[in-house]
Coordinates of C-alpha atoms in Angstrom, one line a residue:
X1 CA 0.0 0.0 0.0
X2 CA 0.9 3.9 -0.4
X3 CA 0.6 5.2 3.0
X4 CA 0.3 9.6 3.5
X5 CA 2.4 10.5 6.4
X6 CA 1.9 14.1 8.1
X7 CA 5.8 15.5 8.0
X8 CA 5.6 17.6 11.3
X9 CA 3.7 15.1 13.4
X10 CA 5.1 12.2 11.8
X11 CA 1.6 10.8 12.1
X12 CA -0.5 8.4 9.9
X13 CA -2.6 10.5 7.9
X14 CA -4.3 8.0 5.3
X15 CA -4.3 5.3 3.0
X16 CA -3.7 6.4 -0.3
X17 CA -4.0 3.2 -2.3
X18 CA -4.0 -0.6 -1.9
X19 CA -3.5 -3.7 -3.8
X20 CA -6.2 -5.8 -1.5
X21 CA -9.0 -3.3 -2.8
X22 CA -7.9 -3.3 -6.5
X23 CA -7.1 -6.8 -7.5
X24 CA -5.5 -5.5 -11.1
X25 CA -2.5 -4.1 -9.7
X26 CA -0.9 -7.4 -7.9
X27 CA 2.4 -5.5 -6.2
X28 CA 3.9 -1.9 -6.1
X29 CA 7.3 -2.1 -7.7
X30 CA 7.5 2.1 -8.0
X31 CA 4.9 4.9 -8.4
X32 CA 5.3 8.6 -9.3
X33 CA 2.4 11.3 -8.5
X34 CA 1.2 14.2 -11.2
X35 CA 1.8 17.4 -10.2
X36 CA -0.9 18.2 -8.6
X37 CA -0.7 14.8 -6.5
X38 CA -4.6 13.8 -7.9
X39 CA -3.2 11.1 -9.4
X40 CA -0.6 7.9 -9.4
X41 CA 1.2 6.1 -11.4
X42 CA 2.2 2.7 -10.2
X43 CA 4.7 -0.1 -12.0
X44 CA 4.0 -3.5 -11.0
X45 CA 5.9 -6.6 -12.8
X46 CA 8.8 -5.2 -13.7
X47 CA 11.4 -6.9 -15.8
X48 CA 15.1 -5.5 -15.6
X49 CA 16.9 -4.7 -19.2
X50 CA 20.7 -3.0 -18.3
X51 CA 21.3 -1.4 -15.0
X52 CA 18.6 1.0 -14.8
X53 CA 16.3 0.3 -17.1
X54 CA 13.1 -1.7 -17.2
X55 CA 9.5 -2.5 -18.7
X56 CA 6.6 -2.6 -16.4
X57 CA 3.0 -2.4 -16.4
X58 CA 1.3 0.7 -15.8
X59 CA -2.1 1.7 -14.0
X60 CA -3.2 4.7 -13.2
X61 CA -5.4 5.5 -9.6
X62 CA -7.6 8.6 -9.5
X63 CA -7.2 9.2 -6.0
X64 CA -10.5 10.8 -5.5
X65 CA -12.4 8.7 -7.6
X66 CA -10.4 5.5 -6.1
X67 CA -10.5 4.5 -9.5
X68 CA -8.0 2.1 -11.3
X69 CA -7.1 2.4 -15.0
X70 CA -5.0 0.6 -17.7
X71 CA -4.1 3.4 -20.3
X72 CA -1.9 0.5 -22.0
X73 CA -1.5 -3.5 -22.0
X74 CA 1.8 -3.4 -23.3
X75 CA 5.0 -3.5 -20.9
X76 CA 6.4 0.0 -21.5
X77 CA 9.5 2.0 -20.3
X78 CA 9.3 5.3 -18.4
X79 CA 6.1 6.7 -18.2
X80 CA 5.2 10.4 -17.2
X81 CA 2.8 12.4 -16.6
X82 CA 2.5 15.8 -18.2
X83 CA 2.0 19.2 -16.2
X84 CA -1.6 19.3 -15.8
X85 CA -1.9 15.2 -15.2
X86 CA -3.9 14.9 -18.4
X87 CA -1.4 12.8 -20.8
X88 CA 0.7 10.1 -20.2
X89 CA 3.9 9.9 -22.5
X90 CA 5.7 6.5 -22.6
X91 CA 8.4 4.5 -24.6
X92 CA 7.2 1.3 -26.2
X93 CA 9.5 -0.9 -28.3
X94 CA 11.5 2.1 -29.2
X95 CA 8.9 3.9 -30.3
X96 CA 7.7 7.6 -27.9
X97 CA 3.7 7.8 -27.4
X98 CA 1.3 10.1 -25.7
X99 CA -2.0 9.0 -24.6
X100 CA -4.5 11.1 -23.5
X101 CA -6.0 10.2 -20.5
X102 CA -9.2 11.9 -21.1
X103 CA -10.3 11.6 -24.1
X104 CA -8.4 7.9 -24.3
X105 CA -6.7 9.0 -27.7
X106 CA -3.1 7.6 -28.2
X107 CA -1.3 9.4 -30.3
X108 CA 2.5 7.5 -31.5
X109 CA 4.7 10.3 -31.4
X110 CA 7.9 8.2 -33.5
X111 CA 7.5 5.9 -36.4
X112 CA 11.2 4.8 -36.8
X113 CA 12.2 2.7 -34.1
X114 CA 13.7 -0.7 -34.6
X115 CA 15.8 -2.9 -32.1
X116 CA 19.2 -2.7 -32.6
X117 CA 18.6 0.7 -35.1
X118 CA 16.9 3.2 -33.7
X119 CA 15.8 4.2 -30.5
X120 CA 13.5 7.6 -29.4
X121 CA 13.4 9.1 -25.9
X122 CA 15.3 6.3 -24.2
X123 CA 19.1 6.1 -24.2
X124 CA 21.2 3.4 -25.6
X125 CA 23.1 1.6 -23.5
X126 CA 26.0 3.3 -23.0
X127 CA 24.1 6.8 -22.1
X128 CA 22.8 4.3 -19.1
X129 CA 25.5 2.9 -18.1
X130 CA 28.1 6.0 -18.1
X131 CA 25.6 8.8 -17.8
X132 CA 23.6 7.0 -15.5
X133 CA 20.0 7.9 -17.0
X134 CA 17.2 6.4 -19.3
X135 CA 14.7 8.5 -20.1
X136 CA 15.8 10.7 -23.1
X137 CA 12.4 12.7 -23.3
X138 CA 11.0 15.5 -21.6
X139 CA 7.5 17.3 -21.0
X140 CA 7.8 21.4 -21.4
X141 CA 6.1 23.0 -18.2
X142 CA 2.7 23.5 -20.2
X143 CA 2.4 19.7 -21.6
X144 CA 2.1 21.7 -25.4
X145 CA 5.4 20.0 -26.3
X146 CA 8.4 16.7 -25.7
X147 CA 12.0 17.3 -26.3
X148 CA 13.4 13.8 -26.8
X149 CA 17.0 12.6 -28.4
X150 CA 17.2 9.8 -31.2
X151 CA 20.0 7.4 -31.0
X152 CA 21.0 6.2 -34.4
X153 CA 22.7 2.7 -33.6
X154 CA 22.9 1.2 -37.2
X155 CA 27.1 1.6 -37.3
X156 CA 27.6 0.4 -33.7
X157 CA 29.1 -3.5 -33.5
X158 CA 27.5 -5.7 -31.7
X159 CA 28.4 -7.9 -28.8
X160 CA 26.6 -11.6 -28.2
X161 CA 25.8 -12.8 -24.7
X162 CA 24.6 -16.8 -24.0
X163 CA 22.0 -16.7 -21.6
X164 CA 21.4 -19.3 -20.0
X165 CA 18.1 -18.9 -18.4
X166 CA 16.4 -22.4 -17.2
X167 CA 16.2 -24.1 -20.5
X168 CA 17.6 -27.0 -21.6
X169 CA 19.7 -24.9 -24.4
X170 CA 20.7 -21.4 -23.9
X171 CA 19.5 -18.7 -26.0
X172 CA 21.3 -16.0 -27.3
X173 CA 21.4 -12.2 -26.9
X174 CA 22.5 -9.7 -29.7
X175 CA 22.8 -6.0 -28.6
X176 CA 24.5 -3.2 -29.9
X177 CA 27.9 -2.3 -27.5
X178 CA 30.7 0.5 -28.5
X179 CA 33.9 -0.4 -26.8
X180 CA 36.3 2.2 -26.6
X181 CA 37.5 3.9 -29.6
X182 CA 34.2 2.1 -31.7
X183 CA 31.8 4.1 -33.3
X184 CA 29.2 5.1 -30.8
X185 CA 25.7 5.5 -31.6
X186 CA 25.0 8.9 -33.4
X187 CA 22.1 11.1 -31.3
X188 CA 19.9 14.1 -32.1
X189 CA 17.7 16.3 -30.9
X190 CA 13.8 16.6 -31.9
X191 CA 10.9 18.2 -30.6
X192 CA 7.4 17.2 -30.9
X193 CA 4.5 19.9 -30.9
X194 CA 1.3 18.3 -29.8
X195 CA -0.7 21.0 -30.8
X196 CA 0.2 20.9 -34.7
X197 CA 1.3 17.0 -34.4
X198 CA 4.6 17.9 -36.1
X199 CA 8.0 17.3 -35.5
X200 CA 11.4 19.7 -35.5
X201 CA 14.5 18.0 -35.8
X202 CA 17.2 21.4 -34.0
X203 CA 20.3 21.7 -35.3
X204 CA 22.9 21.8 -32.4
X205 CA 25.7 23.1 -34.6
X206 CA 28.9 21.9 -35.9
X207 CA 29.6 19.2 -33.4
X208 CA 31.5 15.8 -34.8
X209 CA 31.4 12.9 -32.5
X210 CA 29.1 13.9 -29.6
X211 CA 27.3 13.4 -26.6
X212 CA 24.1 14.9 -25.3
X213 CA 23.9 13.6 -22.2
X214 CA 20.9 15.6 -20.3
X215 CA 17.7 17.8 -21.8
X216 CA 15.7 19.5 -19.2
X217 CA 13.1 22.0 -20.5
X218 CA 13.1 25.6 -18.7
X219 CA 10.3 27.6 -17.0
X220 CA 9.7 29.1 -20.2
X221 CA 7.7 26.7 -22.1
X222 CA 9.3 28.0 -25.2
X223 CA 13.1 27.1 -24.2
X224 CA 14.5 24.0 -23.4
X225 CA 18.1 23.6 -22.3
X226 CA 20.6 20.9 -23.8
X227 CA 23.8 19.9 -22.6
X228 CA 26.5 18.8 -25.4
X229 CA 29.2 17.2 -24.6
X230 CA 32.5 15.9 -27.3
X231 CA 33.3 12.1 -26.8
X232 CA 36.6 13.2 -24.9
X233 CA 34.3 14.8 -22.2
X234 CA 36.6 17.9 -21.5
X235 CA 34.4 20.7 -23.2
X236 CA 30.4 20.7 -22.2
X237 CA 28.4 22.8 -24.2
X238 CA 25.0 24.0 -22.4
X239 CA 22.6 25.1 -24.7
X240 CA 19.2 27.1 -24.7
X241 CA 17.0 25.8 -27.4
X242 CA 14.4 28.3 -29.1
X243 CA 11.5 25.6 -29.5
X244 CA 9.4 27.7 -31.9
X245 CA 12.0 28.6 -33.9
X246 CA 14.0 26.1 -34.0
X247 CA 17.5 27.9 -32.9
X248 CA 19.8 27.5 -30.5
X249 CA 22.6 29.6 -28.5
X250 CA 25.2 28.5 -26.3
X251 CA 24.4 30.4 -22.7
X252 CA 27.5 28.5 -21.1
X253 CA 31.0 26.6 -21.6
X254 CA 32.7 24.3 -19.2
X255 CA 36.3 23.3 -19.9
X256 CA 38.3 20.9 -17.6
X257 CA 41.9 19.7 -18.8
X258 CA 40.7 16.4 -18.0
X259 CA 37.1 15.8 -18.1
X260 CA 33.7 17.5 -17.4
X261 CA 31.6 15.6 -14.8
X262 CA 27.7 15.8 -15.9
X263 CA 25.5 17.7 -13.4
X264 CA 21.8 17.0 -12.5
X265 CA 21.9 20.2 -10.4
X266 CA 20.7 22.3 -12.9
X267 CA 17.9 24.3 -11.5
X268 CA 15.6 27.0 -13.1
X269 CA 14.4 29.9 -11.0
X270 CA 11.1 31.9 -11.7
X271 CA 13.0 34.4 -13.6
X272 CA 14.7 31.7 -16.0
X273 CA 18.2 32.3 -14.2
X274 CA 19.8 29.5 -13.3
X275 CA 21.8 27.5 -10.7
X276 CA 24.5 24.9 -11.6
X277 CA 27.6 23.6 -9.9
X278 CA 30.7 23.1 -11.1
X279 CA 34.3 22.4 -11.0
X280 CA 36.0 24.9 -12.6
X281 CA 37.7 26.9 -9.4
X282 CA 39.3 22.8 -8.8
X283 CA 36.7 22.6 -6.4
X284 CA 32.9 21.8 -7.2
X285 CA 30.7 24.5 -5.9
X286 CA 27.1 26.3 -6.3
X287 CA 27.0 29.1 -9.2
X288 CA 23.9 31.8 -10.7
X289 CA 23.8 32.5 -14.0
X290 CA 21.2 34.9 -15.0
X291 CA 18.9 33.2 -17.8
X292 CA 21.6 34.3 -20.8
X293 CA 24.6 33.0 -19.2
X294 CA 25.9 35.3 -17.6
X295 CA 27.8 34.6 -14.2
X296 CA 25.5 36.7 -11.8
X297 CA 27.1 35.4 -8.3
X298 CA 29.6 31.9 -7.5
X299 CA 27.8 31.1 -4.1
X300 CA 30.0 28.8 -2.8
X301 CA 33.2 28.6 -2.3
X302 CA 36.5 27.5 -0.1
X303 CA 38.7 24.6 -0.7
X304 CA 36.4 21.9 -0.1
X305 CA 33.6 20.3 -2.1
X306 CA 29.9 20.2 -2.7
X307 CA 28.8 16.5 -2.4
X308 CA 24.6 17.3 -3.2
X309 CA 22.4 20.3 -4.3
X310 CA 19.1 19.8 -2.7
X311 CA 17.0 22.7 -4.2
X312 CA 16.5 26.4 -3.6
X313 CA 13.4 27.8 -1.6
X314 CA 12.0 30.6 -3.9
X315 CA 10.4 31.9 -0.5
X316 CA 13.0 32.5 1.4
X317 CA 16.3 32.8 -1.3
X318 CA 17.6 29.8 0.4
X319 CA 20.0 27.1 -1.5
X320 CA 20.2 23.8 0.7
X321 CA 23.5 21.6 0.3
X322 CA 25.3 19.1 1.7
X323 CA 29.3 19.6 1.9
X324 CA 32.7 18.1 3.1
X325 CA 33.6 22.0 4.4
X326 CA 33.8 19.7 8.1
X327 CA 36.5 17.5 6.8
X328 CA 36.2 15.5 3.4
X329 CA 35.3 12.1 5.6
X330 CA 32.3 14.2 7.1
X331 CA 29.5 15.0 5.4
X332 CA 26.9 18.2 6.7
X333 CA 23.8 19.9 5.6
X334 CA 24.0 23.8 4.8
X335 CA 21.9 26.6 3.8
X336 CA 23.1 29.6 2.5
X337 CA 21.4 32.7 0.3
X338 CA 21.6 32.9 -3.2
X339 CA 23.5 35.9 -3.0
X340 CA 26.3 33.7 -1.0
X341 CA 25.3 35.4 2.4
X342 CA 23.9 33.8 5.7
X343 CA 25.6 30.1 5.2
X344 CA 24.4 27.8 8.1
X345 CA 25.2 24.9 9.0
X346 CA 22.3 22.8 9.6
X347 CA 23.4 19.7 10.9
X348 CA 25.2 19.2 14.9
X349 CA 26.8 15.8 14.9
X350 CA 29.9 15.2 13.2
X351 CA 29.8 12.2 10.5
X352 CA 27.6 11.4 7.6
X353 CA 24.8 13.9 7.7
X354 CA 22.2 13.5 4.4
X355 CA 18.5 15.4 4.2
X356 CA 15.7 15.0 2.5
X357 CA 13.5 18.3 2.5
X358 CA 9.6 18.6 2.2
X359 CA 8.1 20.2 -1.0
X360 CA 8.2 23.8 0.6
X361 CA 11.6 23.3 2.5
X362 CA 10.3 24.2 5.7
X363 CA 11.6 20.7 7.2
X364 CA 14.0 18.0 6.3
X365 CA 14.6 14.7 7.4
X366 CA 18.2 14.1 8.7
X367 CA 19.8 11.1 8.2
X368 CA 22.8 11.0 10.7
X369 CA 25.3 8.2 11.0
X370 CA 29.1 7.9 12.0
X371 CA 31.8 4.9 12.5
X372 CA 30.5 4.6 15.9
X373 CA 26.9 5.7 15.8
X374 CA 24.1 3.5 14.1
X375 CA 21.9 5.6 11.7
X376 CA 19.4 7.8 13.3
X377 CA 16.8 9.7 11.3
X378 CA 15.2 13.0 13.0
X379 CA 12.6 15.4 11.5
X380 CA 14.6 19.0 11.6
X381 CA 13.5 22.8 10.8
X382 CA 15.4 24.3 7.8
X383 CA 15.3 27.4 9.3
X384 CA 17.7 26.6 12.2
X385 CA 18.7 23.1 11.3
X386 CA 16.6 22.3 15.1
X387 CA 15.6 18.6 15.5
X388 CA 11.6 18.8 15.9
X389 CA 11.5 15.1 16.7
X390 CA 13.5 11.9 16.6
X391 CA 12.0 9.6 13.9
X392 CA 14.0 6.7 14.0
X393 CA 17.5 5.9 16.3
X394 CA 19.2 2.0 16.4
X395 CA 20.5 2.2 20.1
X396 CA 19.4 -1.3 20.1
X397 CA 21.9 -1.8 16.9
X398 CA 25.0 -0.3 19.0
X399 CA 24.0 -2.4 22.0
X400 CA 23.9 -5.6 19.8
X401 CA 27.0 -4.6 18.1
X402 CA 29.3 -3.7 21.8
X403 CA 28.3 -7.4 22.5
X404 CA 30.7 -8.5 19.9
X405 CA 33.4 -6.5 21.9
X406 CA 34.7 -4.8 18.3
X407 CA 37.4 -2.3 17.6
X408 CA 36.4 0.8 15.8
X409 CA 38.1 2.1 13.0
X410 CA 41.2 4.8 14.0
X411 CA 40.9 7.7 11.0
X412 CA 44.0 9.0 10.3
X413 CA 45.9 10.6 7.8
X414 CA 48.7 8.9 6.3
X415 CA 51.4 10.7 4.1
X416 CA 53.7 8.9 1.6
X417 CA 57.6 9.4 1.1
X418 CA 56.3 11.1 -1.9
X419 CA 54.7 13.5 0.0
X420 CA 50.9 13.0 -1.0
X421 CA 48.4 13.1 2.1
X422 CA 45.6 10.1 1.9
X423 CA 43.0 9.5 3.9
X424 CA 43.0 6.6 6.4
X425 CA 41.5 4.3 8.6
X426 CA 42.8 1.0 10.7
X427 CA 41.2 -1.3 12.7
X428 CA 43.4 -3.0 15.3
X429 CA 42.7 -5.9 17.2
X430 CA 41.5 -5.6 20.5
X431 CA 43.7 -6.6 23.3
X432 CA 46.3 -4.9 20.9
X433 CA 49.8 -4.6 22.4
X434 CA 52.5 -2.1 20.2
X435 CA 55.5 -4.3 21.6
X436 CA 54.0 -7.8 19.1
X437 CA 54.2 -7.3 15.1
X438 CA 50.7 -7.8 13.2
X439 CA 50.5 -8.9 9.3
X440 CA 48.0 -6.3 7.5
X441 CA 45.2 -6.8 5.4
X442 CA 44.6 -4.0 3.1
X443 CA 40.7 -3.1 1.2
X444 CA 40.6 -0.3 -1.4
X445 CA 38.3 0.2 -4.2
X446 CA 39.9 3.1 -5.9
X447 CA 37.7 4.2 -8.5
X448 CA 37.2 7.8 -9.8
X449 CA 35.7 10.1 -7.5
X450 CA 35.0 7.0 -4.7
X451 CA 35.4 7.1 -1.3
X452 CA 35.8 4.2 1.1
X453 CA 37.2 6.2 3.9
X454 CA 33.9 7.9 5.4
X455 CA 32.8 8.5 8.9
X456 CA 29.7 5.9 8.6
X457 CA 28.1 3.7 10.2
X458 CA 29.4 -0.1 8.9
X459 CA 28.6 -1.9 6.2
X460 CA 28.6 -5.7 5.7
X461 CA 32.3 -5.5 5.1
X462 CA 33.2 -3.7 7.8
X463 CA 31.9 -6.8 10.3
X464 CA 33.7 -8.7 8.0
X465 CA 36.9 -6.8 9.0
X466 CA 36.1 -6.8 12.8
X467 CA 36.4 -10.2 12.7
X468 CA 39.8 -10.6 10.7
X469 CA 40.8 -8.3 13.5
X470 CA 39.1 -10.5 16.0
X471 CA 41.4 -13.3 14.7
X472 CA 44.8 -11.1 15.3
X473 CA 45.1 -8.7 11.4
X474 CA 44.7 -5.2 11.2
X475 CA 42.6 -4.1 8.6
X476 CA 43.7 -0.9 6.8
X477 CA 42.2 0.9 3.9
X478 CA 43.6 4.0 2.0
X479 CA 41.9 6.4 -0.5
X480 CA 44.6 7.4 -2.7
X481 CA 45.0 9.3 -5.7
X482 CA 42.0 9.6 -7.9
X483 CA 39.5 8.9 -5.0
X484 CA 37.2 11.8 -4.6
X485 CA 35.9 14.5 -2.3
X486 CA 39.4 16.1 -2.1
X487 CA 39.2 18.7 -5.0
X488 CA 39.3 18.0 -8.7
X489 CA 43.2 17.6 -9.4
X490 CA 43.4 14.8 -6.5
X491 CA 40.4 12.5 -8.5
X492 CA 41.5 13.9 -12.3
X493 CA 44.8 13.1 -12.0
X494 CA 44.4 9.3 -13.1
X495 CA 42.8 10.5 -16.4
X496 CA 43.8 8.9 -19.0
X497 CA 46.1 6.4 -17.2
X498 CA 43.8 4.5 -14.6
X499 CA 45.5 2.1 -12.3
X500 CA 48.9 3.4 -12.4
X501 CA 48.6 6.1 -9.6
X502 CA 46.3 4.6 -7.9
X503 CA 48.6 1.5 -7.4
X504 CA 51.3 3.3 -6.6
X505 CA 49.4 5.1 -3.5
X506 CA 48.7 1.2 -2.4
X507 CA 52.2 0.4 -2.1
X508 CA 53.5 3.6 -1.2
X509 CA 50.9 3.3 2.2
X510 CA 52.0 -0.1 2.0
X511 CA 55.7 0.7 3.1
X512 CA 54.8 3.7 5.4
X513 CA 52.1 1.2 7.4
X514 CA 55.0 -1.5 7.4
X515 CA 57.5 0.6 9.1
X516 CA 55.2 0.9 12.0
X517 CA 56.8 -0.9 15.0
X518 CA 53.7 -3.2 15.7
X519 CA 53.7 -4.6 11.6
X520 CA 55.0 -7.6 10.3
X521 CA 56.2 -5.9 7.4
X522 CA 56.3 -9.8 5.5
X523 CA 52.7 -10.2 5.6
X524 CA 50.7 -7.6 4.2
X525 CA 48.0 -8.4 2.0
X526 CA 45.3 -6.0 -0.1
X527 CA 42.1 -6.7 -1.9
X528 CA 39.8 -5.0 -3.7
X529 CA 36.5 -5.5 -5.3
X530 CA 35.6 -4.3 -9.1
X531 CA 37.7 -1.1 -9.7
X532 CA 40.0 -1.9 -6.7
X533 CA 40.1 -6.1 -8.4
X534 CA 41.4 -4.1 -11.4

């Protein structure tokens, strides 16, 4: 069932739906709400394709009505609704449609698509897989018109896979797959007018082999915004899009020597200025634009980074964030003006703070955990950052856990001969005595812009290394070069030539942790999972 939950008192409120009084819809995998919350839209049977992506059945419940309806039999991809909760656009077998929820009119939106050719408003699989998104459409804020990108996949080779399912004999899966330096697919940019029922391919410009790898329309129904990106990922184009006319100008131009990370911060204001974040100053911070580009105000700044934008309160001019300005293993929420005035920290404890803030930010919900405190989640005021009420706290986890008689993890910083600073942590046995020498067992994972070294609460791992201590190892783990949260030179430096610094930082800890009096220099191990197998 979808339950309503009151988000000062915490309390009950209603039932919005359930399956036991609408024997259609057999489970809730996901739903989504229009804008206006009258309605829902819940998947049930999903069926995984890559990562990310699935097809689903689709209903649709008319809260007041209590109402259930199928607007399609088919298992479709990444349904939405548009502005006004009217329409429903969807992806079917690589095809974009709109169906009209009213009048029950479906109207099929793309003609071309074809498996393994052609695919409209969902993204191949490479856009999913590095770009980490799916749905390659988008409603304007009226529900008039739906930007969407094409991905031509014709030249790209294709990669077999035996799967082996249950059968007797396996089958066999043919999909289209670029490896590096292959041709990728080639993408473009269209834009559907429901109104006239026509069709307007834009022409981004000169651009060779590219990427566009997010559309999100504007508050002016007239302008979406496009982000373009070359295949090497160091120049990122961002784009305003005249829909009537067809035209487009560049309002903004990222460069990075190394490569441009992809935002999904970009927020539009009532005005049509806009907030994004970069990393331009080598750190990644909060910047205005006005709504033609221009650089009205950088609002953060300092040499640390911005891990999450969570929105800007039009009320009150307040931008909510969460940073690593306490340390880059800490994690805390802020709010500051959008004229860089009045920061505030709004969480206390030091560790992994995260929030999730109502619709009209006058409260979020704090999620709070550190290497020695279990999670705890507490309903605060954004105003002050004051806890209202504790909503959740596990001191029946910590209790459990201090029966195990565990050592916690020592943060430190360790420094190589070579002079780079990396971020630490060791767990020791626990009748440990400095005078007896100790083999090491080193984790890392490594990857680009990862952490493993975070003030959190433990994950299954971590019990797994309490008990290697249990047994007499410490257990050490080191975030070295290319790791993130420490400015963008630190993770960019690996560009180009992954595993070589990276290994380097492993052995170079290696032989500073192995001079320590208390380390059996002979008997350090390391293993890594993934990236950090690699």
């Amino acid at each position: 069932q979808i339950d309503l939950y009151d988000f000062a008192t915490l309390e009950k409120v209603s039932t919005l739906f359930d399956t036991k009084n609408h024997s259609e819809v057999s489970s809730i995998d996901s739903y989504t709400f229009d804008k206006n919350e009258k309605k829902i839209l819940i998947a049930t049977k999903s069926n995984p394709i890559f990562r990310h992506s699935f097809t689903a059945q689709y209903f649709i419940y008319d809260i007041s009505s209590k109402t259930v309806n199928s607007f399609t039999s088919n298992a479709i991809q990444e349904p939405t609704f548009s502005a006004d909760g009217t329409k429903v656009a969807y992806a079917f077998e690589n095809n974009l449609y709109v169906h009209d929820l009213s009048s029950g009119v479906k109207i099929q939106i793309t003609q071309d698509g074809q498996k393994n050719k052609i695919i409209n408003g969902i993204t191949d699989w490479v856009y999913e897989e590095e770009f980490a998104f799916v749905k390659a459409y988008d409603w304007n804020v009226t529900g008039t018109k739906i930007a969407y990108i094409k991905f031509d996949e014709t030249e790209v080779p294709e990669f077999s896979m035996d799967m082996y399912n249950e059968g007797l004999y396996p089958t066999q899966t043919v999909f289209k797959y670029p490896k590096a330096g292959e041709k990728n697919a080639i993408v473009s940019l269209h834009i559907f007018d429901l109104k006239s029922g026509t069709t307007k391919k834009i022409n981004l410009g000169d651009y060779k082999d590219f990427y566009i790898p997010r559309i999100k329309w504007t508050n002016d129904a007239a302008v979406l915004s496009v982000q373009v990106m070359n295949r090497h990922q160091n120049n990122l184009d961002l784009h305003f899009v005249d829909a009537n006319a067809g035209t487009t100008k560049i309002v903004l131009n990222e460069k990075d020597a190394a490569y441009v990370d992809v935002t999904d911060n970009l927020t539009f204001l009532k005005d049509n200025s806009f907030i994004w974040t970069s990393e331009k100053d080598g750190f990644n911070h909060i910047y205005h634009y006005d709504k033609s580009g221009k650089l009205k105000k950088q609002i953060t700044s300092g040499k640390w980074e911005v891990t999450n934008y969570y929105g800007f309160d039009e009320k009150s001019g307040m931008i909510y964030y969460q940073s690593v300005e306490n340390g880059s293993i800490n994690r805390d929420v802020y709010g500051i003006k959008v004229d860089g005035k009045s920061k505030m920290r709004l969480s206390s404890k030091t560790g992994t703070n995260s929030a999730t803030f109502s619709p009209n930010f006058q409260y979020f919900i704090n999620t709070y955990s550190s290497a020695t405190s279990a999670p705890t989640y507490t309903l605060n005021d954004s105003k002050t950052g004051a806890v209202v009420k504790t909503i959740v706290s596990n001191e029946a986890v910590e209790q459990k856990l201090a029966k195990y008689d565990v050592t916690p993890k020592e943060f430190f910083v360790l420094t190589t001969e070579k002079g780079h600073q990396l971020n630490a942590w060791m767990i020791k046995p626990k009748n440990f005595d400095a005078t007896k020498k100790y083999p090491v067992f080193m984790y890392q994972y490594s990857g680009p812009g990862s952490q493993q070294v975070d003030n959190a609460w433990n994950s299954t791992d971590d019990y797994w290394f309490m008990m290697l201590a249990q047994q007499g190892y410490i257990v050490a783990c080191v975030d070295g070069r290319g790791t993130g949260f420490k400015g963008a030179a630190f993770k960019k430096c690996t560009q180009k030539e992954l595993g070589k610094f990276e290994v380097e930082d492993q052995i170079d800890a290696a032989k500073v942790i192995g001079k320590y009096n208390y380390v059996d220099a002979s008997r350090i191990g390391i293993f890594g999972w993934s990236y950090g197998g690699f």
